[in-house]
Coordinates of C-alpha atoms in Angstrom, one line a residue:
Chain A
M93 CA -10.6 -31.5 134.9
R94 CA -9.0 -35.0 135.4
E95 CA -6.0 -35.6 137.4
F96 CA -3.8 -36.3 134.3
D97 CA -5.0 -33.2 132.6
L98 CA -4.1 -31.3 135.7
I99 CA -0.6 -32.8 135.8
D100 CA -0.1 -32.2 132.0
H101 CA -1.1 -28.5 132.6
I102 CA 1.4 -28.1 135.4
R103 CA 4.1 -30.0 133.7
A104 CA 3.8 -28.0 130.4
R105 CA 4.4 -24.6 132.2
T106 CA 6.7 -25.3 135.1
G107 CA 9.4 -27.6 133.6
L108 CA 11.9 -24.8 132.9
P109 CA 14.8 -26.2 130.8
R110 CA 18.0 -26.6 132.9
G111 CA 21.3 -28.4 131.9
D112 CA 21.3 -30.4 135.1
V113 CA 17.8 -31.9 134.6
D114 CA 18.1 -35.1 132.7
L115 CA 14.5 -36.1 133.2
G116 CA 11.7 -33.9 134.7
I117 CA 8.1 -34.6 135.5
G118 CA 6.5 -37.7 134.0
D119 CA 8.4 -40.8 135.1
D120 CA 8.6 -42.6 138.4
A121 CA 11.4 -40.2 139.5
A122 CA 13.2 -37.1 138.1
L123 CA 16.9 -37.4 137.2
L124 CA 19.3 -34.6 138.0
R125 CA 23.0 -34.1 137.7
V126 CA 24.5 -32.1 140.6
P127 CA 27.4 -30.1 139.4
E128 CA 30.9 -31.2 140.5
G129 CA 32.2 -29.5 143.6
Q130 CA 28.7 -28.6 144.8
S131 CA 26.7 -29.8 147.8
L132 CA 23.0 -30.4 147.4
A133 CA 20.8 -28.3 149.9
V134 CA 17.4 -29.7 150.4
C135 CA 14.5 -28.2 152.4
V136 CA 10.7 -28.8 152.6
D137 CA 7.8 -26.7 153.9
T138 CA 4.0 -27.5 154.1
M139 CA 1.3 -24.8 153.9
V140 CA -2.0 -25.8 155.1
A141 CA -5.3 -23.9 154.6
G142 CA -6.5 -22.3 157.8
V143 CA -3.2 -22.8 159.5
H144 CA -0.5 -21.1 157.4
F145 CA -2.9 -18.9 155.3
P146 CA -6.6 -17.9 155.5
A147 CA -8.8 -20.3 153.4
G148 CA -9.7 -17.6 151.0
T149 CA -6.1 -16.7 149.9
A150 CA -5.8 -16.3 146.2
P151 CA -4.2 -19.3 144.4
R152 CA -1.8 -16.9 142.7
E153 CA -0.4 -15.9 146.1
L154 CA -0.2 -19.5 147.3
G155 CA 1.8 -20.4 144.2
W156 CA 4.3 -17.7 144.8
K157 CA 4.5 -18.1 148.6
S158 CA 4.8 -21.9 148.6
L159 CA 8.0 -21.6 146.6
A160 CA 9.2 -18.4 148.2
V161 CA 9.4 -19.9 151.9
N162 CA 11.5 -22.6 150.5
L163 CA 13.9 -20.4 148.5
S164 CA 14.2 -18.4 151.7
D165 CA 15.5 -21.6 153.5
L166 CA 17.9 -22.1 150.7
A167 CA 19.0 -18.5 150.8
A168 CA 19.7 -18.8 154.5
M169 CA 22.3 -21.6 153.6
G170 CA 23.8 -19.4 150.9
A171 CA 22.6 -21.9 148.3
T172 CA 21.5 -21.2 144.8
P173 CA 18.0 -22.6 143.9
A174 CA 17.9 -25.2 141.2
F175 CA 14.8 -27.4 141.2
A176 CA 11.7 -28.4 143.3
T177 CA 9.0 -30.8 143.8
L178 CA 5.4 -29.9 144.5
A179 CA 2.8 -32.1 146.3
L180 CA -0.6 -30.5 145.9
T181 CA -3.7 -31.7 147.8
L182 CA -6.9 -30.0 146.5
P183 CA -10.5 -30.3 147.4
V184 CA -11.4 -30.1 143.7
A185 CA -9.5 -29.9 140.6
D186 CA -10.4 -26.5 139.3
A187 CA -8.6 -25.6 136.0
R188 CA -8.7 -21.8 136.8
W189 CA -7.4 -22.3 140.3
I190 CA -4.5 -24.4 139.0
G191 CA -3.7 -21.8 136.3
D192 CA -3.6 -19.1 138.8
F193 CA -1.5 -21.1 141.2
V194 CA 1.0 -21.9 138.4
D195 CA 1.1 -18.2 137.4
G196 CA 2.2 -17.2 140.9
W197 CA 4.7 -20.1 141.1
L198 CA 6.2 -19.2 137.7
A199 CA 6.6 -15.5 138.5
L200 CA 9.1 -16.5 141.1
A201 CA 10.5 -19.7 139.7
Q202 CA 11.5 -17.8 136.4
Q203 CA 13.4 -15.2 138.5
H204 CA 15.5 -18.0 140.0
D205 CA 15.5 -20.4 137.1
V206 CA 13.8 -23.2 139.4
A207 CA 12.5 -26.2 137.4
L208 CA 9.6 -28.1 138.8
V209 CA 10.8 -31.7 138.3
G210 CA 8.3 -33.8 140.2
G211 CA 5.1 -33.9 142.1
D212 CA 2.0 -35.5 143.3
T213 CA -1.7 -34.2 143.0
T214 CA -4.2 -35.6 145.5
R215 CA -7.8 -34.9 146.5
G216 CA -8.3 -33.7 150.1
P217 CA -8.1 -30.6 152.2
L218 CA -6.1 -27.9 150.6
S219 CA -2.4 -28.4 151.5
I220 CA 0.8 -27.5 149.6
T221 CA 4.1 -29.2 150.3
V222 CA 7.2 -28.0 148.3
A223 CA 10.8 -29.5 148.6
A224 CA 13.3 -27.1 147.2
H225 CA 16.9 -28.1 146.1
G226 CA 19.8 -25.9 145.5
Y227 CA 23.5 -25.9 145.3
V228 CA 26.3 -24.5 147.4
P229 CA 30.1 -25.1 147.0
H230 CA 31.3 -28.0 149.3
G231 CA 32.0 -26.7 152.8
Q232 CA 30.7 -23.2 152.1
A233 CA 27.2 -23.4 153.4
M234 CA 26.1 -20.9 156.1
R235 CA 24.8 -23.0 159.0
R236 CA 23.1 -21.9 162.3
D237 CA 25.9 -23.2 164.5
G238 CA 28.8 -20.9 163.7
A239 CA 28.0 -17.7 165.8
R240 CA 30.7 -16.5 168.1
V241 CA 30.7 -14.3 171.2
G242 CA 31.3 -10.6 170.0
D243 CA 29.7 -11.2 166.6
I244 CA 27.4 -8.5 165.2
V245 CA 23.7 -9.7 164.8
A246 CA 22.2 -8.2 161.6
V247 CA 18.9 -8.5 159.7
S248 CA 18.0 -7.8 156.1
G249 CA 15.2 -5.5 154.9
T250 CA 12.4 -4.6 157.5
L251 CA 10.7 -6.7 160.1
G252 CA 7.2 -7.0 161.3
D253 CA 5.6 -6.4 157.9
G254 CA 4.4 -10.1 157.6
A255 CA 2.5 -9.9 161.0
A256 CA 1.0 -6.6 159.9
G257 CA -0.1 -8.0 156.6
L258 CA -1.9 -10.8 158.4
D259 CA -3.6 -8.1 160.6
V260 CA -4.6 -6.4 157.3
V261 CA -6.1 -9.6 155.9
E262 CA -7.9 -10.5 159.1
N263 CA -9.5 -7.0 159.7
R264 CA -10.0 -6.3 155.9
V265 CA -8.2 -3.0 156.0
S266 CA -7.7 -1.0 152.9
G267 CA -5.3 1.7 151.9
E268 CA -1.8 2.1 150.4
S269 CA 0.2 0.9 153.5
A270 CA -2.2 -2.0 154.1
S271 CA -1.9 -3.1 150.5
W272 CA 1.9 -2.9 150.6
L273 CA 1.9 -5.0 153.8
C274 CA -0.3 -7.6 152.2
V275 CA 2.1 -8.0 149.4
R276 CA 4.8 -8.4 152.0
L277 CA 2.7 -11.3 153.7
N278 CA 1.7 -13.0 150.4
R279 CA 4.7 -12.3 148.1
P280 CA 7.7 -12.4 150.3
T281 CA 11.0 -11.9 148.5
P282 CA 13.5 -14.7 149.3
R283 CA 16.8 -13.2 149.9
V284 CA 18.7 -15.4 147.5
A285 CA 21.3 -12.9 146.3
L286 CA 22.1 -11.7 149.8
G287 CA 22.5 -15.4 151.0
G288 CA 25.0 -16.0 148.3
A289 CA 26.8 -12.8 149.0
L290 CA 27.2 -13.5 152.7
R291 CA 28.8 -16.9 152.1
G292 CA 32.3 -16.9 153.5
I293 CA 31.8 -13.8 155.7
A294 CA 28.7 -14.5 157.8
T295 CA 29.4 -16.9 160.7
A296 CA 25.8 -18.2 160.9
C297 CA 22.5 -17.6 159.2
I298 CA 18.9 -18.3 159.6
D299 CA 15.7 -17.0 157.8
V300 CA 13.1 -15.2 159.9
S301 CA 10.0 -17.2 159.5
D302 CA 8.8 -18.0 163.0
G303 CA 9.5 -14.6 164.4
L304 CA 12.9 -12.9 165.2
T305 CA 13.4 -13.9 168.7
A306 CA 12.4 -17.4 168.0
D307 CA 14.6 -17.8 165.0
L308 CA 17.5 -16.0 166.6
G309 CA 17.0 -18.3 169.5
H310 CA 17.4 -21.3 167.2
L311 CA 20.6 -19.9 165.9
C312 CA 21.9 -19.1 169.4
K313 CA 21.0 -22.6 170.7
A314 CA 22.8 -24.3 167.8
S315 CA 25.9 -22.1 168.2
G316 CA 26.0 -22.5 172.0
V317 CA 25.7 -18.7 172.6
G318 CA 23.2 -15.9 173.4
A319 CA 22.2 -12.7 172.0
C320 CA 21.2 -9.1 173.1
I321 CA 19.3 -7.1 170.5
A322 CA 18.1 -3.5 170.7
M323 CA 14.4 -2.9 170.0
N324 CA 15.2 0.6 168.7
D325 CA 17.5 -0.7 166.1
L326 CA 15.0 -3.1 164.5
P327 CA 14.4 -1.9 161.0
L328 CA 10.8 -0.5 160.4
S329 CA 9.1 0.0 157.1
A330 CA 7.4 3.2 156.5
A331 CA 4.2 1.3 155.8
L332 CA 4.3 -0.4 159.2
T333 CA 4.8 2.9 161.1
D334 CA 2.0 4.3 159.1
Y335 CA -0.3 1.3 159.7
I336 CA 0.0 0.9 163.5
D337 CA 1.2 2.4 166.8
L338 CA 4.9 1.8 167.6
P339 CA 4.5 -0.6 170.6
T340 CA 2.3 -3.0 168.5
A341 CA 4.8 -2.7 165.6
R342 CA 7.7 -3.6 167.9
G343 CA 5.8 -6.6 169.2
W344 CA 5.2 -7.7 165.7
Q345 CA 8.9 -7.2 164.9
L346 CA 10.1 -9.4 167.7
S347 CA 7.6 -12.1 167.6
G348 CA 5.5 -12.0 164.4
G349 CA 6.3 -14.5 161.7
D350 CA 6.3 -14.5 157.9
D351 CA 9.0 -12.0 157.4
Y352 CA 11.4 -14.2 155.4
E353 CA 14.4 -11.9 155.9
L354 CA 17.8 -13.3 156.8
C355 CA 19.1 -12.9 160.2
F356 CA 22.9 -13.5 160.3
T357 CA 26.1 -13.0 162.5
V358 CA 29.3 -11.6 161.5
A359 CA 32.6 -10.7 163.2
P360 CA 32.9 -6.9 163.8
A361 CA 36.0 -6.7 161.6
H362 CA 33.9 -8.0 158.6
W363 CA 30.8 -5.9 159.2
P364 CA 31.8 -3.2 156.7
E365 CA 32.4 -5.8 153.9
A366 CA 29.1 -7.5 154.8
Q367 CA 27.3 -4.2 154.4
A368 CA 29.2 -3.6 151.0
R369 CA 28.2 -7.1 149.7
A370 CA 24.6 -6.6 150.8
A371 CA 24.5 -3.3 149.1
A372 CA 25.8 -4.9 145.9
A373 CA 23.1 -7.6 146.2
G374 CA 20.6 -4.8 146.4
V375 CA 19.3 -5.5 150.0
P376 CA 19.7 -3.2 153.0
V377 CA 21.1 -4.8 156.1
C378 CA 21.0 -3.4 159.7
A379 CA 22.9 -4.3 162.8
I380 CA 20.5 -5.0 165.6
G381 CA 22.6 -6.6 168.5
V382 CA 25.5 -8.6 169.5
I383 CA 26.3 -12.3 170.3
E384 CA 26.9 -13.0 174.0
A385 CA 28.1 -15.9 176.0
E386 CA 24.9 -16.1 178.1
P387 CA 22.4 -18.4 176.5
G388 CA 19.0 -17.0 175.4
V389 CA 17.9 -13.9 173.7
R390 CA 17.5 -10.5 175.5
V391 CA 16.0 -7.4 174.2
I392 CA 17.0 -3.8 175.2
R393 CA 13.5 -2.0 175.2
A394 CA 12.9 1.5 174.2
D395 CA 13.2 2.5 177.9
G396 CA 16.7 1.0 178.1
Q397 CA 15.7 -2.0 180.3
C398 CA 17.1 -5.3 179.2
I399 CA 14.6 -8.2 179.4
P400 CA 14.6 -11.8 178.3
A401 CA 12.7 -12.3 175.1
M402 CA 9.5 -14.0 175.8
A403 CA 8.3 -15.0 172.3
K404 CA 8.8 -18.6 171.5
G405 CA 7.6 -18.4 167.9
W406 CA 4.8 -20.5 166.5
D407 CA 4.2 -23.9 167.9
H408 CA 1.7 -25.8 165.8
F409 CA 0.9 -28.2 168.7
A410 CA 1.1 -25.8 171.7
Chain B
M115 CA 3.9 -32.8 173.2
R116 CA 5.2 -29.7 171.6
E117 CA 6.3 -29.2 168.0
F118 CA 10.0 -29.0 168.8
D119 CA 9.8 -32.1 171.1
L120 CA 8.2 -33.9 168.2
I121 CA 10.9 -32.9 165.8
D122 CA 13.6 -33.8 168.3
H123 CA 12.0 -37.2 168.7
I124 CA 11.9 -37.8 165.0
R125 CA 15.3 -36.4 164.5
A126 CA 17.0 -38.5 167.2
R127 CA 15.7 -41.7 165.7
T128 CA 15.7 -41.4 162.0
G129 CA 18.9 -39.5 161.0
L130 CA 20.8 -42.7 160.2
P131 CA 24.5 -41.7 159.6
R132 CA 25.7 -41.7 156.1
G133 CA 28.8 -40.6 154.5
D134 CA 27.0 -38.4 151.9
V135 CA 25.1 -36.5 154.6
D136 CA 27.1 -33.4 155.6
L137 CA 24.2 -31.9 157.6
G138 CA 20.8 -33.5 158.5
I139 CA 17.7 -32.3 160.2
G140 CA 18.0 -29.1 162.2
D141 CA 19.2 -26.3 160.0
D142 CA 17.3 -24.3 157.3
A143 CA 18.3 -27.1 154.8
A144 CA 20.1 -30.4 154.9
L145 CA 23.4 -30.7 152.9
L146 CA 24.3 -33.8 150.9
R147 CA 27.1 -34.9 148.6
V148 CA 25.9 -36.8 145.7
P149 CA 28.8 -39.4 144.8
E150 CA 30.6 -38.7 141.5
G151 CA 29.3 -40.4 138.5
Q152 CA 25.8 -40.7 140.0
S153 CA 22.6 -39.0 139.0
L154 CA 20.1 -38.0 141.6
A155 CA 16.7 -39.6 141.3
V156 CA 13.9 -37.6 143.1
C157 CA 10.3 -38.5 143.7
V158 CA 7.4 -37.5 145.9
D159 CA 4.2 -39.0 147.1
T160 CA 1.5 -37.9 149.4
M161 CA -0.9 -40.1 151.4
V162 CA -4.1 -38.4 152.7
A163 CA -6.3 -40.0 155.4
G164 CA -9.6 -41.2 154.0
V165 CA -8.1 -41.1 150.4
H166 CA -5.0 -43.2 150.4
F167 CA -5.7 -45.2 153.6
P168 CA -8.6 -45.7 155.9
A169 CA -8.7 -43.1 158.7
G170 CA -8.0 -45.8 161.4
T171 CA -4.8 -47.2 159.8
A172 CA -2.2 -47.9 162.4
P173 CA 0.6 -45.3 162.5
R174 CA 3.2 -48.0 162.3
E175 CA 1.8 -49.1 158.9
L176 CA 1.7 -45.5 157.7
G177 CA 5.4 -45.0 158.6
W178 CA 6.4 -48.0 156.6
K179 CA 4.1 -47.4 153.7
S180 CA 4.8 -43.7 153.3
L181 CA 8.5 -44.5 152.7
A182 CA 7.7 -47.7 150.8
V183 CA 5.7 -46.2 148.0
N184 CA 8.6 -43.7 147.3
L185 CA 11.3 -46.4 147.4
S186 CA 9.2 -48.3 145.0
D187 CA 9.4 -45.4 142.5
L188 CA 13.2 -45.2 143.0
A189 CA 13.3 -49.0 142.4
A190 CA 11.4 -48.5 139.1
M191 CA 14.2 -46.2 138.0
G192 CA 16.9 -48.8 139.0
A193 CA 18.1 -46.1 141.7
T194 CA 19.6 -47.0 145.1
P195 CA 17.7 -45.1 147.9
A196 CA 19.9 -42.7 149.9
F197 CA 17.9 -40.1 151.8
A198 CA 14.3 -38.7 152.3
T199 CA 12.3 -35.7 153.7
L200 CA 9.1 -36.1 155.6
A201 CA 6.2 -33.5 155.7
L202 CA 3.8 -34.7 158.4
T203 CA 0.5 -33.0 158.9
L204 CA -1.3 -34.1 162.2
P205 CA -4.5 -33.2 163.9
V206 CA -2.8 -33.5 167.2
A207 CA 0.8 -34.2 168.3
D208 CA 0.5 -37.6 170.1
A209 CA 3.8 -38.9 171.3
R210 CA 2.7 -42.5 171.0
W211 CA 1.3 -42.0 167.5
I212 CA 4.7 -40.4 166.5
G213 CA 6.7 -43.2 168.2
D214 CA 4.8 -45.9 166.4
F215 CA 5.0 -44.0 163.0
V216 CA 8.8 -43.7 163.4
D217 CA 9.0 -47.4 164.3
G218 CA 7.3 -48.4 161.0
W219 CA 9.4 -45.9 159.0
L220 CA 12.7 -47.0 160.6
A221 CA 11.9 -50.8 160.1
L222 CA 12.1 -50.1 156.3
A223 CA 14.6 -47.2 156.4
Q224 CA 17.2 -49.3 158.1
Q225 CA 16.8 -52.0 155.6
H226 CA 17.8 -49.6 152.8
D227 CA 20.0 -47.2 154.8
V228 CA 17.8 -44.3 154.1
A229 CA 18.5 -41.2 156.2
L230 CA 15.8 -38.7 157.0
V231 CA 17.4 -35.4 156.5
G232 CA 14.7 -32.8 156.6
G233 CA 11.0 -32.3 157.3
D234 CA 8.2 -30.2 158.4
T235 CA 5.4 -30.9 161.0
T236 CA 2.2 -29.0 160.8
R237 CA -1.2 -29.3 162.5
G238 CA -4.1 -30.1 160.2
P239 CA -5.9 -33.0 158.6
L240 CA -3.6 -36.1 158.7
S241 CA -1.5 -36.2 155.6
I242 CA 2.0 -37.6 154.9
T243 CA 4.2 -36.4 152.1
V244 CA 7.6 -38.0 151.6
A245 CA 10.2 -37.0 149.0
A246 CA 12.7 -39.7 148.4
H247 CA 16.2 -39.4 146.9
G248 CA 18.4 -42.1 145.4
Y249 CA 21.5 -42.6 143.1
V250 CA 21.8 -44.3 139.8
P251 CA 24.8 -44.2 137.5
H252 CA 24.7 -41.4 134.8
G253 CA 22.7 -42.6 131.9
Q254 CA 21.7 -46.0 133.4
A255 CA 18.3 -45.1 134.9
M256 CA 15.3 -47.3 133.6
R257 CA 12.7 -44.9 132.2
R258 CA 9.2 -45.5 131.0
D259 CA 9.9 -44.7 127.4
G260 CA 12.3 -47.4 126.2
A261 CA 9.8 -50.3 125.4
R262 CA 10.2 -51.7 121.8
V263 CA 7.8 -53.7 119.8
G264 CA 8.4 -57.4 120.4
D265 CA 9.7 -56.9 124.0
I266 CA 8.4 -59.2 126.6
V267 CA 6.2 -57.5 129.3
A268 CA 7.0 -58.9 132.8
V269 CA 6.0 -58.3 136.4
S270 CA 7.6 -59.1 139.8
G271 CA 5.9 -61.0 142.6
T272 CA 2.1 -61.4 142.6
L273 CA -0.7 -58.9 141.6
G274 CA -4.0 -58.2 143.1
D275 CA -3.0 -58.6 146.7
G276 CA -3.2 -54.9 147.5
A277 CA -6.8 -54.5 146.3
A278 CA -7.6 -57.7 148.2
G279 CA -6.0 -56.2 151.3
L280 CA -8.2 -53.2 151.0
D281 CA -11.2 -55.5 150.7
V282 CA -10.1 -57.3 153.8
V283 CA -9.8 -54.0 155.8
E284 CA -13.1 -52.6 154.6
N285 CA -15.0 -55.8 155.3
R286 CA -13.1 -56.6 158.5
V287 CA -12.4 -60.2 157.4
S288 CA -10.2 -62.4 159.6
G289 CA -8.1 -65.5 158.8
E290 CA -4.6 -66.4 157.6
S291 CA -5.1 -65.3 154.0
A292 CA -6.8 -62.2 154.9
S293 CA -4.0 -61.2 157.4
W294 CA -1.4 -61.9 154.8
L295 CA -3.2 -59.8 152.3
C296 CA -3.4 -56.9 154.8
V297 CA 0.3 -57.1 155.2
R298 CA 0.7 -56.9 151.4
L299 CA -1.6 -53.7 151.5
N300 CA 0.2 -52.0 154.5
R301 CA 3.7 -53.1 154.3
P302 CA 4.5 -53.4 150.6
T303 CA 8.0 -54.5 149.9
P304 CA 9.7 -52.0 147.5
R305 CA 11.6 -54.0 144.8
V306 CA 14.9 -52.2 145.2
A307 CA 17.3 -55.0 144.6
L308 CA 15.3 -56.1 141.5
G309 CA 15.4 -52.6 140.1
G310 CA 19.1 -52.4 140.4
A311 CA 19.5 -55.9 138.9
L312 CA 17.4 -55.0 135.8
R313 CA 19.5 -51.9 135.1
G314 CA 21.0 -52.3 131.6
I315 CA 18.8 -55.1 130.5
A316 CA 15.2 -53.9 131.0
T317 CA 14.2 -51.6 128.2
A318 CA 11.5 -49.8 130.2
C319 CA 10.2 -50.0 133.9
I320 CA 7.3 -48.6 136.0
D321 CA 6.0 -49.6 139.5
V322 CA 2.4 -50.8 139.7
S323 CA 0.8 -48.4 142.0
D324 CA -2.4 -47.4 140.2
G325 CA -3.2 -50.8 138.8
L326 CA -1.6 -53.0 136.1
T327 CA -3.3 -51.9 133.0
A328 CA -3.2 -48.2 134.0
D329 CA 0.6 -48.3 134.8
L330 CA 1.4 -50.5 131.8
G331 CA -0.6 -47.9 129.8
H332 CA 1.7 -45.1 131.0
L333 CA 4.7 -47.1 130.0
C334 CA 3.3 -47.8 126.6
K335 CA 2.2 -44.3 126.0
A336 CA 5.7 -42.9 127.0
S337 CA 7.3 -45.4 124.6
G338 CA 4.9 -44.9 121.7
V339 CA 3.8 -48.5 121.7
G340 CA 1.0 -50.7 123.0
A341 CA 0.8 -54.1 124.8
C342 CA -1.2 -57.3 124.8
I343 CA -1.2 -59.2 128.1
A344 CA -2.7 -62.6 129.0
M345 CA -5.0 -62.7 132.0
N346 CA -4.1 -66.4 132.6
D347 CA -0.4 -65.5 133.0
L348 CA -0.9 -62.8 135.7
P349 CA 0.8 -64.2 138.8
L350 CA -1.7 -65.0 141.6
S351 CA -0.7 -65.5 145.3
A352 CA -2.1 -68.5 147.1
A353 CA -3.7 -66.2 149.6
L354 CA -5.6 -64.3 146.9
T355 CA -7.0 -67.6 145.4
D356 CA -7.9 -68.7 148.8
Y357 CA -9.6 -65.4 149.6
I358 CA -11.8 -64.7 146.6
D359 CA -13.3 -66.1 143.5
L360 CA -11.1 -66.2 140.4
P361 CA -13.0 -63.6 138.3
T362 CA -12.9 -61.0 141.0
A363 CA -9.3 -61.7 141.7
R364 CA -8.5 -61.2 138.0
G365 CA -10.3 -57.9 138.1
W366 CA -8.2 -56.9 141.0
Q367 CA -5.0 -57.9 139.3
L368 CA -5.8 -55.8 136.3
S369 CA -7.1 -52.7 137.8
G370 CA -6.6 -52.8 141.6
G371 CA -3.8 -50.6 142.9
D372 CA -1.3 -50.7 145.8
D373 CA 0.7 -53.6 144.4
Y374 CA 4.1 -52.0 144.3
E375 CA 5.5 -54.6 142.0
L376 CA 7.7 -53.7 139.1
C377 CA 6.2 -54.0 135.5
F378 CA 9.1 -54.0 133.0
T379 CA 9.9 -54.8 129.3
V380 CA 12.9 -56.8 128.0
A381 CA 14.0 -57.9 124.6
P382 CA 13.2 -61.7 124.2
A383 CA 16.9 -62.5 123.8
H384 CA 17.5 -61.0 127.3
W385 CA 14.6 -62.6 129.1
P386 CA 16.7 -65.5 130.4
E387 CA 19.3 -63.2 131.8
A388 CA 16.5 -61.0 133.3
Q389 CA 15.1 -64.1 135.0
A390 CA 18.5 -65.1 136.3
R391 CA 19.2 -61.7 137.7
A392 CA 15.7 -61.5 139.3
A393 CA 16.3 -64.8 141.0
A394 CA 19.6 -63.6 142.3
A395 CA 17.8 -60.6 143.7
G396 CA 15.4 -63.0 145.4
V397 CA 12.2 -61.9 143.4
P398 CA 10.3 -64.1 141.2
V399 CA 9.4 -62.5 137.8
C400 CA 6.8 -63.6 135.3
A401 CA 6.2 -62.9 131.6
I402 CA 2.7 -61.7 131.1
G403 CA 2.6 -60.4 127.6
V404 CA 4.3 -58.7 124.7
I405 CA 4.8 -55.1 123.3
E406 CA 3.0 -54.4 120.1
A407 CA 2.9 -51.5 117.7
E408 CA -0.7 -50.7 118.2
P409 CA -1.2 -48.2 121.0
G410 CA -3.2 -49.1 124.0
V411 CA -3.2 -52.2 126.3
R412 CA -5.2 -55.2 125.4
V413 CA -6.0 -58.3 127.6
I414 CA -6.6 -61.9 126.4
R415 CA -9.3 -63.1 128.6
A416 CA -9.5 -66.7 130.0
D417 CA -11.8 -67.5 127.1
G418 CA -9.3 -66.5 124.6
Q419 CA -11.0 -63.3 123.5
C420 CA -8.8 -60.2 123.2
I421 CA -10.3 -57.1 124.6
P422 CA -9.1 -53.6 125.1
A423 CA -8.3 -52.9 128.8
M424 CA -10.9 -50.7 130.4
A425 CA -9.2 -49.9 133.6
K426 CA -7.9 -46.4 133.7
G427 CA -6.4 -46.4 137.2
W428 CA -7.3 -44.2 140.0
D429 CA -8.1 -40.6 139.1
H430 CA -8.3 -38.6 142.3
F431 CA -10.4 -35.9 140.5
A432 CA -12.7 -38.1 138.3

């Protein structure tokens, strides 16, 4: 397979038609028309083999996940995904690998009407960089810096499944719960509808990619506040409780990464409305703590003791 | 150096203030306001160590070049650069390396007022992916597909210097011409002002990154035409003629890459105006051939014989 065949293959399948795309893949740059009244939200994420995923991960999973982690960032801003670019570095140009990658990408891209408008293919160690672009009405994006003392801290879905999924992969565990956890790791669901629904009511929002305490820590630092969360209130999936002992599960919930749930803050008076909107968006949300004036993140353990969160999240260069 | 120190260092230096940037690096996504009446032009390019540049290339050169190759793509559309994202994969987080990389990036970014608004830093084999964004008035972008039979084919600057620069690096040649050619390789000048000046007069445009015959071939294919160019008319730099024999230089001009000049087409009646605008933009341009109905690119050699261009440009997977 030659480079231009590869590009043609990707282009033919991923350039979903959109009214705002004047020119997609195939020229020196793509041309887009951002709708009036909308800000453009832009994010970028790289996934490197052996760092972000085991080298043997199926290309179909990589196609999905490389887009999903970016749509999760857009969701955290309350933005609606629109288009993306893909920079793909591959050791060899394998038609089947590419086909499977595009299958996984498309399965998610079609759900959110995301057009691939540009990219670059290069030979080298396997690495995937996606830049995703979305729209959010001017001035309505959810940022990290709006949390206020007294706000409720909440999360969507369940936590700890991503870390458990990695444990499943690394230890080659089989079974129903293990399989479900693998799907959570490899095919995370970006909370796009929830992000849109929380716009105008959440005071701050971030997606949980590095681990809950690390990401909540980023939100608190940006807002100039702290937070106290209750370990017993962290939402557990049935699969996670089935898979592992509770203390290990709680550790994964606090400091494991790859969950791609939203962590957000909301004034107590607005909490019932936030729950109602989340339910309408089809995603359960759960109050796990409160914003406090004292900086840092604290965790009330199962025994009632309040301790500073130790987890700092993943540091690629530590 | 930890990952967040690294990000803070980059963020502090590269987030040039711009009125259209509502939110830069530091949240889940950046927020931008595209000016009314403007289309957004988006491109992305990856540079991998050992593929796009020798492993020992100075970080300062990489910072400049990783942005330059993208601004060159925007220039080819006639777009004005505005902001960029940077995905940087590094084997180790070396503060000095990062500082030098940012120095090189900034030297060019400041010239064009390009704000870095987002990014990702990852540990792994050295690789740099930049996505650049620019603005062009609705419907006025220069595309590859507008060349018409009878149009003049022209290029900016001089050709072959990039390939010569690579020869200099690989053979560790010293001297004045060799040094100048190295600068052409490592610090290409994106023809942004020229691209803007050619809007509304050039019928098609592409930047010369893969090699003249390959890139002109892309333009012809997109336009459904062919081209015949005269080898004797290809603009040669004094350094290139000083550095190497003419037949080798001509080969580099036709099929070497990394020149980052613009190759464009213009109706003969508009050629004087195109020359005048190019002069006003401070860039020499040179007519090298003509657009013909017969598909493919042909070259009139020094001996007057017309032959099909053989060069296909760089295929990463050939």
